[in-house]
Structure formats: C-alpha cells, structure tokens
PDB file of C-alpha atoms in Angstrom:
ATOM      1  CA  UNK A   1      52.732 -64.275  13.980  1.00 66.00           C
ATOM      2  CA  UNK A   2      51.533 -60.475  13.647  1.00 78.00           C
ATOM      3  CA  UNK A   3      49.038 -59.185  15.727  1.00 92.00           C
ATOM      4  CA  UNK A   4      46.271 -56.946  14.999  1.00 96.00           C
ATOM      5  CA  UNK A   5      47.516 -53.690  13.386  1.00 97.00           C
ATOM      6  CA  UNK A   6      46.232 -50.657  13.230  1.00 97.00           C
ATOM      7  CA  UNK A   7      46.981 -47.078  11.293  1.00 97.00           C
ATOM      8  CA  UNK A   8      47.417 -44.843  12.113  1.00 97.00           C
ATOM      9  CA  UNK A   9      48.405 -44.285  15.610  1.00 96.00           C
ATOM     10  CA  UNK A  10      47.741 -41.181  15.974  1.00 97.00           C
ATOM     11  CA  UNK A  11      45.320 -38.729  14.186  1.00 98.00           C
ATOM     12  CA  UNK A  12      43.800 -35.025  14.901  1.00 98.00           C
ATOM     13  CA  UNK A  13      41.159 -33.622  12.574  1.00 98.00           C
ATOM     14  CA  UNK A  14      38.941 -30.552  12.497  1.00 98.00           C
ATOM     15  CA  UNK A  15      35.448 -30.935  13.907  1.00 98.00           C
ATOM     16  CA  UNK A  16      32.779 -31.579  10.755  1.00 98.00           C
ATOM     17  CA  UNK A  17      35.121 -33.299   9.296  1.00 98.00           C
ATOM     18  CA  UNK A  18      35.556 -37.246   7.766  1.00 98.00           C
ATOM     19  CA  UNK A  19      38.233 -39.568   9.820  1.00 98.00           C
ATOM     20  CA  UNK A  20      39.011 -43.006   8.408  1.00 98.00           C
ATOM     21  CA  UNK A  21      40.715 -45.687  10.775  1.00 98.00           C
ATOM     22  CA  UNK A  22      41.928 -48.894   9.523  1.00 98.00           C
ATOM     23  CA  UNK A  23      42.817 -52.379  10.927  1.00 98.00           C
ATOM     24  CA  UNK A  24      44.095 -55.285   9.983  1.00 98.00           C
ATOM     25  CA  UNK A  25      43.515 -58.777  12.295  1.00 96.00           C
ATOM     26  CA  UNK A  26      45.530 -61.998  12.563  1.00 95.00           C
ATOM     27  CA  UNK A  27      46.033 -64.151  10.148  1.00 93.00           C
ATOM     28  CA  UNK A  28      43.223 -66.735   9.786  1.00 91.00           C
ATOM     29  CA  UNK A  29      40.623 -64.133  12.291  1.00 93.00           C
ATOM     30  CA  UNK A  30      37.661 -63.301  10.131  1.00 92.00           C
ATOM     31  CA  UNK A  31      36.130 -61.312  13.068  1.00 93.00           C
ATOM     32  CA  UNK A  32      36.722 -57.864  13.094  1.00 95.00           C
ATOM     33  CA  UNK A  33      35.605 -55.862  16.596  1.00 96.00           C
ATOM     34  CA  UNK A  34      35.510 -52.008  17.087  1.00 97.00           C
ATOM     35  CA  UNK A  35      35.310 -50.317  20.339  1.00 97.00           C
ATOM     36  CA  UNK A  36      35.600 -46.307  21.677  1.00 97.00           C
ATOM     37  CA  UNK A  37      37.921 -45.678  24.654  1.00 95.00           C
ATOM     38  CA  UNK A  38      37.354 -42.332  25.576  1.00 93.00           C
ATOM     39  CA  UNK A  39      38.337 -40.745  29.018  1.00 88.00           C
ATOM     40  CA  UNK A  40      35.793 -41.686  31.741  1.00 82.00           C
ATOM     41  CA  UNK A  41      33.792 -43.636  29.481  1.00 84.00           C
ATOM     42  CA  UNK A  42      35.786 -47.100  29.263  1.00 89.00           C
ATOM     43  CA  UNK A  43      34.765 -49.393  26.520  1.00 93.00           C
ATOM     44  CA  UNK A  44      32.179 -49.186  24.603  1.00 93.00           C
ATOM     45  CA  UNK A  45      31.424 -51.678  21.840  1.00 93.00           C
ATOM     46  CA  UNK A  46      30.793 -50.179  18.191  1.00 96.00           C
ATOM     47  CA  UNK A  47      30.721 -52.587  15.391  1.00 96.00           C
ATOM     48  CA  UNK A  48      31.272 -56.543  15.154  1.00 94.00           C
ATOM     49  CA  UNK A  49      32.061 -57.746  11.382  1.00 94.00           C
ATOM     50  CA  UNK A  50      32.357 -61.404  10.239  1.00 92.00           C
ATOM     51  CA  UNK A  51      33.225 -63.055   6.564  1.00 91.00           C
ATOM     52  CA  UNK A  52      32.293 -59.341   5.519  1.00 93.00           C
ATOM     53  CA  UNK A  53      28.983 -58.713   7.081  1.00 94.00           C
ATOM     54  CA  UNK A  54      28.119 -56.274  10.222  1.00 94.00           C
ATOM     55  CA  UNK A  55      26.793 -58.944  12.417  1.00 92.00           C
ATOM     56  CA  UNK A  56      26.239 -56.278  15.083  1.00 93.00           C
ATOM     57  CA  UNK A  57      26.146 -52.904  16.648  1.00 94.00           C
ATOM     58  CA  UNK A  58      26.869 -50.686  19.569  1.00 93.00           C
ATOM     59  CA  UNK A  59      24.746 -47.398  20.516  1.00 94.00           C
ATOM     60  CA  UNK A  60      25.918 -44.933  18.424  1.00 96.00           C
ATOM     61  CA  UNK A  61      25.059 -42.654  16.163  1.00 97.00           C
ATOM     62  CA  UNK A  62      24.863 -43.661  12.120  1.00 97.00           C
ATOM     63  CA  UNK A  63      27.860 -41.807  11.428  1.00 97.00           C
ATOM     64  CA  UNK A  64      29.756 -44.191  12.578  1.00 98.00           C
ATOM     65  CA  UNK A  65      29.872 -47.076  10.526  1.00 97.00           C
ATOM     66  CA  UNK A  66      32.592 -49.029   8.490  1.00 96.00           C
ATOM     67  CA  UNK A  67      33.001 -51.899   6.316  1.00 97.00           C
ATOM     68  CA  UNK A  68      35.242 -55.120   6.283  1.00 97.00           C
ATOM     69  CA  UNK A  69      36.642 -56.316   2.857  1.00 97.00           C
ATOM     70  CA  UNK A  70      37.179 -59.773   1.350  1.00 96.00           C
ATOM     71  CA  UNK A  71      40.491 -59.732   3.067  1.00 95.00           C
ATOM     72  CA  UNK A  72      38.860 -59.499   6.533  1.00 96.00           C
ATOM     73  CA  UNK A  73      40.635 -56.045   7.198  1.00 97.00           C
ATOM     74  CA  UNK A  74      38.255 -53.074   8.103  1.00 98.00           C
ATOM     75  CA  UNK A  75      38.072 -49.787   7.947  1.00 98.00           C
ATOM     76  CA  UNK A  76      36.226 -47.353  10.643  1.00 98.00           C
ATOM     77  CA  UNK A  77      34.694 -44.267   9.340  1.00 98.00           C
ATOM     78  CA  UNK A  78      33.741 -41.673  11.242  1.00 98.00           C
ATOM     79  CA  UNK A  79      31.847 -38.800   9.541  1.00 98.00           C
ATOM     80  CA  UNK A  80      31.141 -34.641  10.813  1.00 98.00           C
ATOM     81  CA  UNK A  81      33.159 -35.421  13.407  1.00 98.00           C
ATOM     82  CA  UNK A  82      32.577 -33.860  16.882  1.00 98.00           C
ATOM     83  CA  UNK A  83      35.077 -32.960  19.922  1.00 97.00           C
ATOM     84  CA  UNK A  84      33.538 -35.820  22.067  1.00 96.00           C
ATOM     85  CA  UNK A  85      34.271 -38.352  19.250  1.00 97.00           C
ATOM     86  CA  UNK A  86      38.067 -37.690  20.796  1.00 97.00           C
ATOM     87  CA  UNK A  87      38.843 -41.215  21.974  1.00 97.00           C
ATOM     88  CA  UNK A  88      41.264 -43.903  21.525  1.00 96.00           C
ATOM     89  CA  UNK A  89      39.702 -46.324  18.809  1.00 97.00           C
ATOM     90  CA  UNK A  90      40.458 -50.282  19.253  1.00 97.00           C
ATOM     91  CA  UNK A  91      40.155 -52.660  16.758  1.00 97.00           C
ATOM     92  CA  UNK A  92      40.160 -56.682  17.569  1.00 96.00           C
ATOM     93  CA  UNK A  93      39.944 -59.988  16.267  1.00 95.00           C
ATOM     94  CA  UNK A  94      38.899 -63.183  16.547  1.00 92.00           C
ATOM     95  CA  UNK A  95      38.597 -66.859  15.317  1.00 84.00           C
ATOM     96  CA  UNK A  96      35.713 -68.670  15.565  1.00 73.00           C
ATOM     97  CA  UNK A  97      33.229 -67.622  18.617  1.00 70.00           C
ATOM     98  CA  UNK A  98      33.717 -64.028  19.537  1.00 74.00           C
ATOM     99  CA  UNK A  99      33.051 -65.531  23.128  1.00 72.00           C
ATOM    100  CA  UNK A 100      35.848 -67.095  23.623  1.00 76.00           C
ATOM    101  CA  UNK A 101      37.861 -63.723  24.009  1.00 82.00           C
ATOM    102  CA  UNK A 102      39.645 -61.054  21.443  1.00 89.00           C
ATOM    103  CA  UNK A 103      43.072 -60.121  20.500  1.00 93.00           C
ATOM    104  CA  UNK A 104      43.632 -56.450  20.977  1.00 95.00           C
ATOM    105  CA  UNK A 105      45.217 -53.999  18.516  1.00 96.00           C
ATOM    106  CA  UNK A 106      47.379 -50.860  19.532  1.00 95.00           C
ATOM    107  CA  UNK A 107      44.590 -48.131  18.370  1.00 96.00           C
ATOM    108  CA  UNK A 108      44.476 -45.061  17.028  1.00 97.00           C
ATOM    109  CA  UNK A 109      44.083 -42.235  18.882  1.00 96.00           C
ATOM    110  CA  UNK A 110      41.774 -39.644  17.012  1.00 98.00           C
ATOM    111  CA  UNK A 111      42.285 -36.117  18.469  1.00 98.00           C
ATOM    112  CA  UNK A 112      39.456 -33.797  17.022  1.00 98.00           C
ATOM    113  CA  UNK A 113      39.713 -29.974  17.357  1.00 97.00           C
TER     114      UNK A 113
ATOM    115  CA  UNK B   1      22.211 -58.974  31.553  1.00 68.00           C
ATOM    116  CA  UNK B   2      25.689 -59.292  31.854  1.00 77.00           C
ATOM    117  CA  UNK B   3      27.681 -56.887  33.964  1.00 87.00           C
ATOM    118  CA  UNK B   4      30.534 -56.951  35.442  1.00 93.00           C
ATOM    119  CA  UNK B   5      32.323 -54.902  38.450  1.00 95.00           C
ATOM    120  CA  UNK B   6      35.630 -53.752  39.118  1.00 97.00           C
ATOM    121  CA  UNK B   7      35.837 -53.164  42.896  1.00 94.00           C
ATOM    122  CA  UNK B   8      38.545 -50.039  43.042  1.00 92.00           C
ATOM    123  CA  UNK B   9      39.158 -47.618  40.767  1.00 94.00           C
ATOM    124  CA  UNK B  10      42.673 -47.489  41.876  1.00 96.00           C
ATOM    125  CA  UNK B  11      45.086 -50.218  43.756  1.00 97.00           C
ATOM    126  CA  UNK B  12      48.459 -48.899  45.685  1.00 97.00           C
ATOM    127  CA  UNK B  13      50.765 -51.745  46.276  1.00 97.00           C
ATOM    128  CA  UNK B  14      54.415 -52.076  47.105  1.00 97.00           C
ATOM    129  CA  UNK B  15      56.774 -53.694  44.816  1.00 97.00           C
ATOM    130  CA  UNK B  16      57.317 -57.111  46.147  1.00 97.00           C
ATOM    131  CA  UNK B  17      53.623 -57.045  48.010  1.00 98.00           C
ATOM    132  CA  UNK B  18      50.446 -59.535  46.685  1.00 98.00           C
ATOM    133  CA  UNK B  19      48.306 -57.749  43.877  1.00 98.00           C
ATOM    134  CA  UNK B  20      44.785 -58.025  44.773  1.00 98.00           C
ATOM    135  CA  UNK B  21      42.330 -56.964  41.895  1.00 98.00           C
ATOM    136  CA  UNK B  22      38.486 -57.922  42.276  1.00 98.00           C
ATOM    137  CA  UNK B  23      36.336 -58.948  39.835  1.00 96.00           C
ATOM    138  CA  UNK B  24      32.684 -60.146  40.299  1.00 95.00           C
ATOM    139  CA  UNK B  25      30.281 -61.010  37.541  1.00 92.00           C
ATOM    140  CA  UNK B  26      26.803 -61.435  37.167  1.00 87.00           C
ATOM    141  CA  UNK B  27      25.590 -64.057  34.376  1.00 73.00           C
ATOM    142  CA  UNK B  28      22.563 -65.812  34.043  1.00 67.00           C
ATOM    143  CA  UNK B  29      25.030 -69.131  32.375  1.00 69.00           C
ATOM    144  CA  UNK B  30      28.139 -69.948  33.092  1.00 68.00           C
ATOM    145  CA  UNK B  31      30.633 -67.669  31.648  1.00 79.00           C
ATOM    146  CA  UNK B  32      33.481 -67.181  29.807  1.00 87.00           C
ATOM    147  CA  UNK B  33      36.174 -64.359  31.717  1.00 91.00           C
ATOM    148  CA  UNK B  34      38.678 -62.535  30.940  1.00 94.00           C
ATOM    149  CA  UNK B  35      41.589 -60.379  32.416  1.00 97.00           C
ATOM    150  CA  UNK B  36      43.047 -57.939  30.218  1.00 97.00           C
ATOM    151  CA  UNK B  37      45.895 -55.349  30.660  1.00 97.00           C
ATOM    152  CA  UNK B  38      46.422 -52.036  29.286  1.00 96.00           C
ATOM    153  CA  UNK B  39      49.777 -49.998  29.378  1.00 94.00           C
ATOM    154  CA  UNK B  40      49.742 -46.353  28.852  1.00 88.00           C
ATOM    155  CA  UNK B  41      48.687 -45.333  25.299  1.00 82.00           C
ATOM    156  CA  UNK B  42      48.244 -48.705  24.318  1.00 88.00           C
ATOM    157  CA  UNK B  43      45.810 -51.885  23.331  1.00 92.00           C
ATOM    158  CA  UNK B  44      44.736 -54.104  25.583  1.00 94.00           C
ATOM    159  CA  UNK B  45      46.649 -57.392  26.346  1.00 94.00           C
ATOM    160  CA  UNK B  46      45.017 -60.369  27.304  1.00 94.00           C
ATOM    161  CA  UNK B  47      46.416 -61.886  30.711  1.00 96.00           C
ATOM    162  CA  UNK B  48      44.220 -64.806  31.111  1.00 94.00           C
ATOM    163  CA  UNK B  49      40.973 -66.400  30.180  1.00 91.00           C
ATOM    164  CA  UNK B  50      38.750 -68.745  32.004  1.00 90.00           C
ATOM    165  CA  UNK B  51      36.884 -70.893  29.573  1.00 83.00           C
ATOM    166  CA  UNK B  52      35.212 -73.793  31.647  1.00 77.00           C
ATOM    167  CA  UNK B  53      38.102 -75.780  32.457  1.00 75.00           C
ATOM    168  CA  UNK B  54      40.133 -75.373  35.449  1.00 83.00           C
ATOM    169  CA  UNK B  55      39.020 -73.025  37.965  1.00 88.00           C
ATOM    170  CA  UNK B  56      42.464 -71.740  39.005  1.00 94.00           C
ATOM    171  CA  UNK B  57      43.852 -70.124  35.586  1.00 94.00           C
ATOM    172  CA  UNK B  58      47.516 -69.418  35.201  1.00 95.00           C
ATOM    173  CA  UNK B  59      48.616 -65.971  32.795  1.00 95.00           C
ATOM    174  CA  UNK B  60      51.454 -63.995  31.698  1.00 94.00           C
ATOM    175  CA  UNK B  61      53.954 -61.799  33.936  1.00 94.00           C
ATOM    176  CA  UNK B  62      52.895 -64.458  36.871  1.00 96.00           C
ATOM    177  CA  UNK B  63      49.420 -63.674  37.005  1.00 97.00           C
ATOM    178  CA  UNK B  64      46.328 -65.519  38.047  1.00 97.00           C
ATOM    179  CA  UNK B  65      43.112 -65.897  38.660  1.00 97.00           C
ATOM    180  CA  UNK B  66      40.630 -68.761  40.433  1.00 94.00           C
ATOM    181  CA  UNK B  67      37.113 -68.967  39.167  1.00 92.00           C
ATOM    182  CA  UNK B  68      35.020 -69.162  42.414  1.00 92.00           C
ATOM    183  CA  UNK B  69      30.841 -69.979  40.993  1.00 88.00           C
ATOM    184  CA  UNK B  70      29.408 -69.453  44.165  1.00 89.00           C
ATOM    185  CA  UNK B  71      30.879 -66.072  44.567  1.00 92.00           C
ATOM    186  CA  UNK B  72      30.475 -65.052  41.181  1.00 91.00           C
ATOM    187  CA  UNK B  73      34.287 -63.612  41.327  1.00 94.00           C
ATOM    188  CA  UNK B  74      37.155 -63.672  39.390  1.00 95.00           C
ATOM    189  CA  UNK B  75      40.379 -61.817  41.367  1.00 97.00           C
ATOM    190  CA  UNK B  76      43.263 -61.552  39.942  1.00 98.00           C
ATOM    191  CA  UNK B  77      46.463 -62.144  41.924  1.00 98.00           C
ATOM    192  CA  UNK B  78      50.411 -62.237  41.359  1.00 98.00           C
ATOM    193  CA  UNK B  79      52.428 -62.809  44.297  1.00 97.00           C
ATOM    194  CA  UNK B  80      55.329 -59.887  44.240  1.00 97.00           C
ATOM    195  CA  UNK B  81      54.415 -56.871  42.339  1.00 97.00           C
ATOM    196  CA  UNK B  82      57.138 -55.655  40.090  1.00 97.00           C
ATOM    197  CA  UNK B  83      57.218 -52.147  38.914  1.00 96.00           C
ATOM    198  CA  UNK B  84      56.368 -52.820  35.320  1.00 96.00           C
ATOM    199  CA  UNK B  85      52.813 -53.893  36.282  1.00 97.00           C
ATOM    200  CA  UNK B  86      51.652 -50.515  37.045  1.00 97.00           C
ATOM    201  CA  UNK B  87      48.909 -50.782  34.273  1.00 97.00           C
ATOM    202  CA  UNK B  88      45.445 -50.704  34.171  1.00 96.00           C
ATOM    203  CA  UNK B  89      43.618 -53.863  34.164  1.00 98.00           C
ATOM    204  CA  UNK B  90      40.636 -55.210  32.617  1.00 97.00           C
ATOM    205  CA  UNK B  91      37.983 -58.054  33.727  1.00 96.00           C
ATOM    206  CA  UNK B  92      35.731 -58.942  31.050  1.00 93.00           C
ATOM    207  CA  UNK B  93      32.446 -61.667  30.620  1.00 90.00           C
ATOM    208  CA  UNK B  94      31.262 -63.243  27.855  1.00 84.00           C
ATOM    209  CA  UNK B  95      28.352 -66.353  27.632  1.00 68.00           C
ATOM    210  CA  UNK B  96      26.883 -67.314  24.490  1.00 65.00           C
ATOM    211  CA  UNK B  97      24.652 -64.313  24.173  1.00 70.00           C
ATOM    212  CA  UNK B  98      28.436 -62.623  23.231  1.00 69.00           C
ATOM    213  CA  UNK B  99      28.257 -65.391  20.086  1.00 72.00           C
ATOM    214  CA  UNK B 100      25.255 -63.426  18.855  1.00 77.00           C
ATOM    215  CA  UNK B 101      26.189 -60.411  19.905  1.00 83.00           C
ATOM    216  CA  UNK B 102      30.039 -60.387  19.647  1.00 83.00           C
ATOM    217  CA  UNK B 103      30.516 -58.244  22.782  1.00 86.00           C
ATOM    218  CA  UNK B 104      32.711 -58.747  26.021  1.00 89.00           C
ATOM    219  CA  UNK B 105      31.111 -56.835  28.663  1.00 89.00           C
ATOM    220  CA  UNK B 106      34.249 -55.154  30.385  1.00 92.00           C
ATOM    221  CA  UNK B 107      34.453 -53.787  33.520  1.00 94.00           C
ATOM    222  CA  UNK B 108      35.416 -49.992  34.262  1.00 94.00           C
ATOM    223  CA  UNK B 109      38.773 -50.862  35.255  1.00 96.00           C
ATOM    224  CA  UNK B 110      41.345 -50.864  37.835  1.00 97.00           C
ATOM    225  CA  UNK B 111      44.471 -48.776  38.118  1.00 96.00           C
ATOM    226  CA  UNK B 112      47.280 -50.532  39.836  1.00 97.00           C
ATOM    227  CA  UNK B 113      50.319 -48.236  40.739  1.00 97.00           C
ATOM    228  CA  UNK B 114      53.205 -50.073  42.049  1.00 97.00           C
ATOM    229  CA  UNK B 115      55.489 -47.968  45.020  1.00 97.00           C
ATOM    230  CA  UNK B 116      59.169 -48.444  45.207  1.00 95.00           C
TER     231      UNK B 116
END
C-alpha cells in the first residue's frame, strides 16, 4: 500500500511570492490534514479537509488556504509568502475519525528567501 | 483543553540502556494517544496508539508504552537502545473534541541521542 505522498520535497521561493504544495493520502483516506513544522515552533495544525470540504482551521493567516479535489488529494497554497513561512509542511490522512490517529507524509520543505 | 507535555527536550542514553521518554496528558475524557517518531528531514511515523483497549501498548522497533489513568501519563519505553533510534519523538492526544476538530494536540517533543 502507498503512503501519503507529497511533492515536492523540497522548494525555495522569493518572499511575495505564490508556493503551491501538494499531497496525495492513502488509498480509501478521505481526510486530508495540514500542519507547519517550523524550527522552535513544533506543530501547528493548519487545515483539516473531508469528502472535499474544509471542516476546520488552524490560526493562521487567510493566505494560507487550499482545497481538496474529488479525488481526496489536496493542494496547499501559500500566497505573498514571507521568510517566517520557512517551515517543513506535513500533509496526513485519515479514515474515518480523525481521532483515532493520522498517517504522516514525508513533507515539503519550503525555503523562502 | 487538551495539552500535552513532553518532559525533556533532550534524552542521552547509551546504546543497549532503557529509553525513558515521558509523556503526561491532560483531558477532560478519556483519550486517545499517540507516539510518533520523526527522523531527520522527514514525516512523522507513528510508533503506537492507545485507543481504549489494553493499557500496556506494544509498537514498532520494540517500543512501548502503558497507559497509566491515574497519572495521566503515557512513557514510552524500549528496553536496549540501538543507534538507529536517535530520532525525535512525538506524544500526541486526541478525545472526541479531535472528531470535530480534526486535531492531535502534540507535544513539543523529545530528542533522543543514542551514545556508542
């Protein structure tokens, strides 16, 4: 079974600009979680989409935002990006209850200049 | 709320020694927890979960951990370190507010470096 993929791995952009992250969860997850890991900060929770709806999320700021499409991938925008938006970006996915736990992607580690 | 709290930023241990990593919790119901482990530069990989059933919860790469209610904890323990497990590791709650919500509250993590 694949896990929860995510492209790219790495990515650096200039500050202002637009960075798109994508994801792509298990087979059969229709739960789609996004979460910031940036140094010093641990994790913090960002978005939460299910059968295509943003059920929930996380303090920040409305450039952040993202969608997920009928086949339950998703897609993280980021938009006039800043240098503390430098992070490594998670994606996750679930079946059923979030509550009973996540599977974990690789990331993508944006790098903004 | 929810919270949870990693005691020690950073764990030393020698290879072959008991791994000691402390979680405690604080949940109004009872919980759902979760140990997670993270290797340099990448995702995080579930060890174990603790789901209501029994209290002593076996993982992967000889890992456990033992649900104690009273003490609102959840340590993790292996018995012999081995020098792949220098990692940094994860607890994590969720209760059924994290059904509405669909957040695990994580800790802030614990670094465990493993001596030759």
């Amino acid at each position: 079974e694949a896990g929860v993929t995510q492209s790219p791995t790495h990515l650096i952009k200039t500050r202002g600009q637009q960075a798109t992250l994508r994801c792509s969860p298990i087979s059969g997850h229709t739960s789609v979680y996004w979460y910031q890991q940036a140094l010093g900060l641990g994790l913090q929770f960002l978005l939460w989409y299910d059968e295509g709806e943003e059920r929930n999320r996380g303090n920040f700021p409305p450039r952040f935002s993202g969608r997920q499409f009928p086949n339950y991938s998703s897609e993280l925008n980021v938009n006039a990006l800043e240098l503390e938006d430098s992070a490594l970006y998670l994606c996750a996915s679930s079946v059923g209850r979030p509550g009973y736990g996540y599977t974990f992607g690789s990331g993508t580690r944006l790098t903004v200049v | 709320a929810q919270s949870v709290t990693q005691l020690g930023s950073h764990v030393s241990v020698s290879e072959g020694a008991l791994v000691l990593l402390r979680c405690n919790y604080s949940s109004s119901v009872p919980p759902y927890l979760f140990w997670y482990v993270q290797y340099p530069n990448q995702g995080l990989q579930l060890l174990l979960k603790y789901t209501s059933a029994a209290t002593l919860v076996k993982g992967i790469n000889g890992f456990e951990a033992e649900f104690k209610k009273s003490e609102t904890s959840f340590h993790l323990t292996k018995p012999s370190a081995h020098m792949s497990d220098a990692a940094e590791y994860f607890c994590a709650v969720s209760d059924r507010g994290s059904s509405n919500t669909g957040k695990l509250i994580f800790g802030q993590g614990t670094t465990l470096q493993v001596k030759p």
